[in-house]
């Protein structure tokens, strides 16, 4: 079975621009979570979605938003990009809302210049 | 954002040696997970722990959920070259779904 997939793999944007990152969960998984990983640190929780509804939000500004589609895939949107948004953005999927074993995709490397 | 404390920060060992690392939190967690991350890739789930005192093995890896619910431990026996990477602990608290990750332990095998 295919694992979690993310696109694009790499992305370079300019300050002030907007970016959309995409994630497809493992088949049968209904929950998707997004994390930001800055170089040298562990991942930081951004959002969790289950059945198309936001179920959890981390300490990130409103410039960050996300949604989940009927096929359980998800998008993460970031507006008004800042240099500090440069990071590896990870998507993780799990089977259900109370399944805590999260499986990660390879990530999208975002560079803001 | 909050990160759990992992120690040691880095380890340099020879192939065949055993490895021990731990993770501590100021908060109580309901679930502990251990992940391994290779450069340029996403974290890979190694072991999940759900009950205080629980000891779980996955091949050469053994992890324990601390009795206080504020810590967890990971041991790797007879290390091999493919064990090289960064190991992260992650905890889940009560009433929420998010995982809080540790600062990571970088494992290097000296030839």
Short mmCIF file of C-alpha atoms in Angstrom, two decimals:
data_model
loop_
_atom_site.label_atom_id
_atom_site.label_comp_id
_atom_site.label_asym_id
_atom_site.label_seq_id
_atom_site.Cartn_x
_atom_site.Cartn_y
_atom_site.Cartn_z
CA UNK A 1 0.00 0.00 0.00
CA UNK A 2 1.15 3.52 -0.75
CA UNK A 3 2.19 5.63 2.19
CA UNK A 4 1.39 9.26 2.81
CA UNK A 5 2.21 11.36 -0.24
CA UNK A 6 2.93 15.08 -0.33
CA UNK A 7 3.39 17.59 -3.11
CA UNK A 8 5.38 19.44 -4.13
CA UNK A 9 8.67 18.08 -2.81
CA UNK A 10 10.41 21.42 -2.82
CA UNK A 11 9.16 24.97 -3.18
CA UNK A 12 10.80 28.38 -3.28
CA UNK A 13 8.66 31.44 -2.62
CA UNK A 14 9.20 35.14 -1.99
CA UNK A 15 8.17 37.02 1.14
CA UNK A 16 4.53 38.08 1.01
CA UNK A 17 3.48 35.34 -1.39
CA UNK A 18 0.99 32.58 -0.73
CA UNK A 19 1.63 28.83 -0.82
CA UNK A 20 -0.54 25.70 -0.97
CA UNK A 21 0.81 22.32 0.10
CA UNK A 22 -1.00 19.07 -0.58
CA UNK A 23 -1.23 15.74 1.18
CA UNK A 24 -2.85 12.39 0.42
CA UNK A 25 -3.24 10.06 3.41
CA UNK A 26 -2.76 6.32 3.54
CA UNK A 27 -5.77 4.54 2.04
CA UNK A 28 -8.38 4.01 4.74
CA UNK A 29 -7.02 6.75 7.00
CA UNK A 30 -9.51 9.50 7.79
CA UNK A 31 -7.41 11.84 9.92
CA UNK A 32 -4.69 14.18 8.65
CA UNK A 33 -2.36 16.31 10.74
CA UNK A 34 0.11 18.99 9.63
CA UNK A 35 3.43 19.76 11.29
CA UNK A 36 6.17 22.32 10.72
CA UNK A 37 9.76 21.22 11.25
CA UNK A 38 12.42 23.90 11.38
CA UNK A 39 15.98 22.72 10.79
CA UNK A 40 17.46 21.17 13.92
CA UNK A 41 14.17 20.86 15.80
CA UNK A 42 11.38 18.38 16.22
CA UNK A 43 8.10 18.80 14.32
CA UNK A 44 5.59 21.35 15.69
CA UNK A 45 1.86 20.65 15.45
CA UNK A 46 -0.14 22.98 13.20
CA UNK A 47 -3.53 21.36 12.52
CA UNK A 48 -5.46 18.15 12.75
CA UNK A 49 -8.44 17.36 10.53
CA UNK A 50 -10.86 14.48 10.84
CA UNK A 51 -13.87 13.91 8.62
CA UNK A 52 -13.29 17.33 6.99
CA UNK A 53 -13.50 19.18 10.29
CA UNK A 54 -10.70 20.89 12.20
CA UNK A 55 -10.15 18.94 15.43
CA UNK A 56 -7.04 20.62 16.73
CA UNK A 57 -4.90 23.69 16.13
CA UNK A 58 -1.41 24.50 17.30
CA UNK A 59 0.10 27.85 18.19
CA UNK A 60 0.36 29.25 14.67
CA UNK A 61 -0.94 32.59 13.31
CA UNK A 62 -4.08 32.93 11.25
CA UNK A 63 -1.94 33.12 8.12
CA UNK A 64 -1.95 29.33 8.34
CA UNK A 65 -5.12 27.54 7.27
CA UNK A 66 -6.03 24.08 6.07
CA UNK A 67 -8.88 21.99 4.84
CA UNK A 68 -9.73 18.36 4.24
CA UNK A 69 -11.61 17.07 1.23
CA UNK A 70 -14.23 14.29 0.94
CA UNK A 71 -11.51 11.86 -0.20
CA UNK A 72 -9.60 12.72 3.03
CA UNK A 73 -6.76 14.48 1.21
CA UNK A 74 -5.77 17.81 2.66
CA UNK A 75 -4.29 21.19 1.79
CA UNK A 76 -2.25 23.51 3.97
CA UNK A 77 -2.30 27.17 2.97
CA UNK A 78 0.05 29.85 4.20
CA UNK A 79 -0.54 33.51 3.35
CA UNK A 80 1.82 36.49 3.51
CA UNK A 81 4.90 34.31 3.75
CA UNK A 82 7.69 35.34 6.10
CA UNK A 83 11.33 34.26 6.06
CA UNK A 84 10.63 32.35 9.27
CA UNK A 85 8.11 30.15 7.48
CA UNK A 86 11.02 28.37 5.76
CA UNK A 87 10.80 24.78 7.02
CA UNK A 88 9.93 21.20 6.21
CA UNK A 89 6.13 20.81 6.27
CA UNK A 90 5.05 17.33 7.22
CA UNK A 91 1.71 15.66 6.80
CA UNK A 92 0.74 12.68 8.93
CA UNK A 93 -2.27 10.41 8.64
CA UNK A 94 -3.97 8.09 11.10
CA UNK A 95 -6.96 5.80 10.87
CA UNK A 96 -9.40 7.70 13.01
CA UNK A 97 -9.82 10.57 15.38
CA UNK A 98 -8.73 8.51 18.39
CA UNK A 99 -5.98 6.60 16.64
CA UNK A 100 -2.73 8.06 17.87
CA UNK A 101 -0.33 6.20 15.60
CA UNK A 102 0.45 8.87 13.05
CA UNK A 103 2.34 7.99 9.86
CA UNK A 104 4.29 10.74 8.16
CA UNK A 105 4.87 11.63 4.54
CA UNK A 106 8.24 12.74 3.15
CA UNK A 107 7.42 16.42 3.61
CA UNK A 108 7.53 19.55 1.49
CA UNK A 109 10.65 21.69 1.85
CA UNK A 110 9.56 25.36 1.69
CA UNK A 111 12.16 28.07 1.27
CA UNK A 112 11.10 31.70 1.59
CA UNK A 113 13.51 34.29 0.18
CA UNK B 1 6.39 25.97 20.78
CA UNK B 2 6.79 23.38 23.50
CA UNK B 3 9.27 20.58 22.93
CA UNK B 4 10.05 17.65 25.15
CA UNK B 5 13.58 17.22 26.51
CA UNK B 6 15.51 14.36 24.99
CA UNK B 7 18.91 13.15 26.12
CA UNK B 8 21.50 12.71 25.06
CA UNK B 9 21.40 15.29 22.27
CA UNK B 10 23.84 13.18 20.25
CA UNK B 11 25.58 9.84 20.55
CA UNK B 12 28.67 8.45 18.89
CA UNK B 13 28.91 4.69 19.20
CA UNK B 14 30.57 1.73 17.53
CA UNK B 15 28.64 -0.86 15.58
CA UNK B 16 27.36 -3.60 17.85
CA UNK B 17 26.98 -1.39 20.92
CA UNK B 18 23.70 -0.94 22.78
CA UNK B 19 22.05 2.50 22.86
CA UNK B 20 19.83 4.12 25.47
CA UNK B 21 18.01 7.44 25.21
CA UNK B 22 15.22 9.08 27.13
CA UNK B 23 12.59 11.76 26.90
CA UNK B 24 11.12 13.82 29.71
CA UNK B 25 8.17 16.17 30.01
CA UNK B 26 6.81 18.55 32.59
CA UNK B 27 3.31 17.38 31.64
CA UNK B 28 1.62 14.00 31.89
CA UNK B 29 1.05 12.18 28.61
CA UNK B 30 -1.46 9.49 27.66
CA UNK B 31 0.53 8.13 24.74
CA UNK B 32 4.23 8.00 23.91
CA UNK B 33 5.55 7.40 20.41
CA UNK B 34 9.09 6.97 19.12
CA UNK B 35 10.09 7.96 15.59
CA UNK B 36 13.29 7.80 13.51
CA UNK B 37 14.03 10.41 10.88
CA UNK B 38 16.63 10.16 8.13
CA UNK B 39 17.92 13.30 6.34
CA UNK B 40 15.37 14.75 3.92
CA UNK B 41 12.66 12.31 4.90
CA UNK B 42 9.65 12.24 7.17
CA UNK B 43 9.72 10.55 10.60
CA UNK B 44 9.07 6.81 10.62
CA UNK B 45 7.05 5.35 13.49
CA UNK B 46 9.03 2.80 15.51
CA UNK B 47 7.02 2.06 18.65
CA UNK B 48 3.78 3.26 20.27
CA UNK B 49 3.10 3.04 24.03
CA UNK B 50 -0.33 3.47 25.60
CA UNK B 51 -0.10 2.50 29.27
CA UNK B 52 2.10 3.64 32.16
CA UNK B 53 4.79 1.05 32.82
CA UNK B 54 4.27 -0.59 29.43
CA UNK B 55 7.35 -2.17 27.86
CA UNK B 56 7.14 -2.81 24.11
CA UNK B 57 9.67 -4.27 21.68
CA UNK B 58 10.06 -4.02 17.92
CA UNK B 59 12.97 -6.19 16.86
CA UNK B 60 16.13 -4.78 18.43
CA UNK B 61 14.23 -1.77 19.76
CA UNK B 62 12.59 -1.67 23.19
CA UNK B 63 10.68 1.28 24.60
CA UNK B 64 9.06 1.93 27.95
CA UNK B 65 6.28 4.25 29.10
CA UNK B 66 7.44 5.76 32.38
CA UNK B 67 5.44 5.11 35.55
CA UNK B 68 5.06 8.84 36.22
CA UNK B 69 3.65 9.33 32.69
CA UNK B 70 6.19 12.13 32.28
CA UNK B 71 8.96 10.16 30.63
CA UNK B 72 9.78 7.43 28.16
CA UNK B 73 12.87 5.45 27.23
CA UNK B 74 14.17 3.84 24.05
CA UNK B 75 16.85 1.18 23.87
CA UNK B 76 18.51 -0.20 20.74
CA UNK B 77 20.50 -3.40 21.08
CA UNK B 78 23.44 -4.43 18.92
CA UNK B 79 23.42 -1.31 16.75
CA UNK B 80 23.93 -1.61 12.99
CA UNK B 81 24.80 1.05 10.38
CA UNK B 82 21.16 1.58 9.33
CA UNK B 83 20.35 2.72 12.89
CA UNK B 84 22.06 6.04 12.10
CA UNK B 85 19.62 8.94 12.15
CA UNK B 86 17.69 11.22 14.49
CA UNK B 87 15.34 9.67 17.02
CA UNK B 88 12.35 11.67 18.24
CA UNK B 89 9.98 10.95 21.06
CA UNK B 90 6.44 12.32 20.86
CA UNK B 91 3.76 12.54 23.51
CA UNK B 92 0.01 13.01 23.38
CA UNK B 93 -1.77 14.65 26.28
CA UNK B 94 -5.30 14.21 27.59
CA UNK B 95 -8.21 15.48 25.56
CA UNK B 96 -6.36 16.42 22.42
CA UNK B 97 -4.97 14.78 19.33
CA UNK B 98 -1.76 16.70 18.78
CA UNK B 99 1.67 15.17 19.24
CA UNK B 100 4.34 17.14 21.07
CA UNK B 101 7.79 16.17 19.85
CA UNK B 102 11.13 16.03 21.62
CA UNK B 103 14.29 17.83 20.63
CA UNK B 104 15.76 14.67 19.09
CA UNK B 105 18.76 12.41 19.68
CA UNK B 106 21.22 12.15 16.79
CA UNK B 107 22.82 8.71 16.57
CA UNK B 108 26.13 8.31 14.72
CA UNK B 109 28.03 5.05 14.31
CA UNK B 110 31.78 5.36 14.29
CA UNK B 111 33.49 2.98 11.85
#
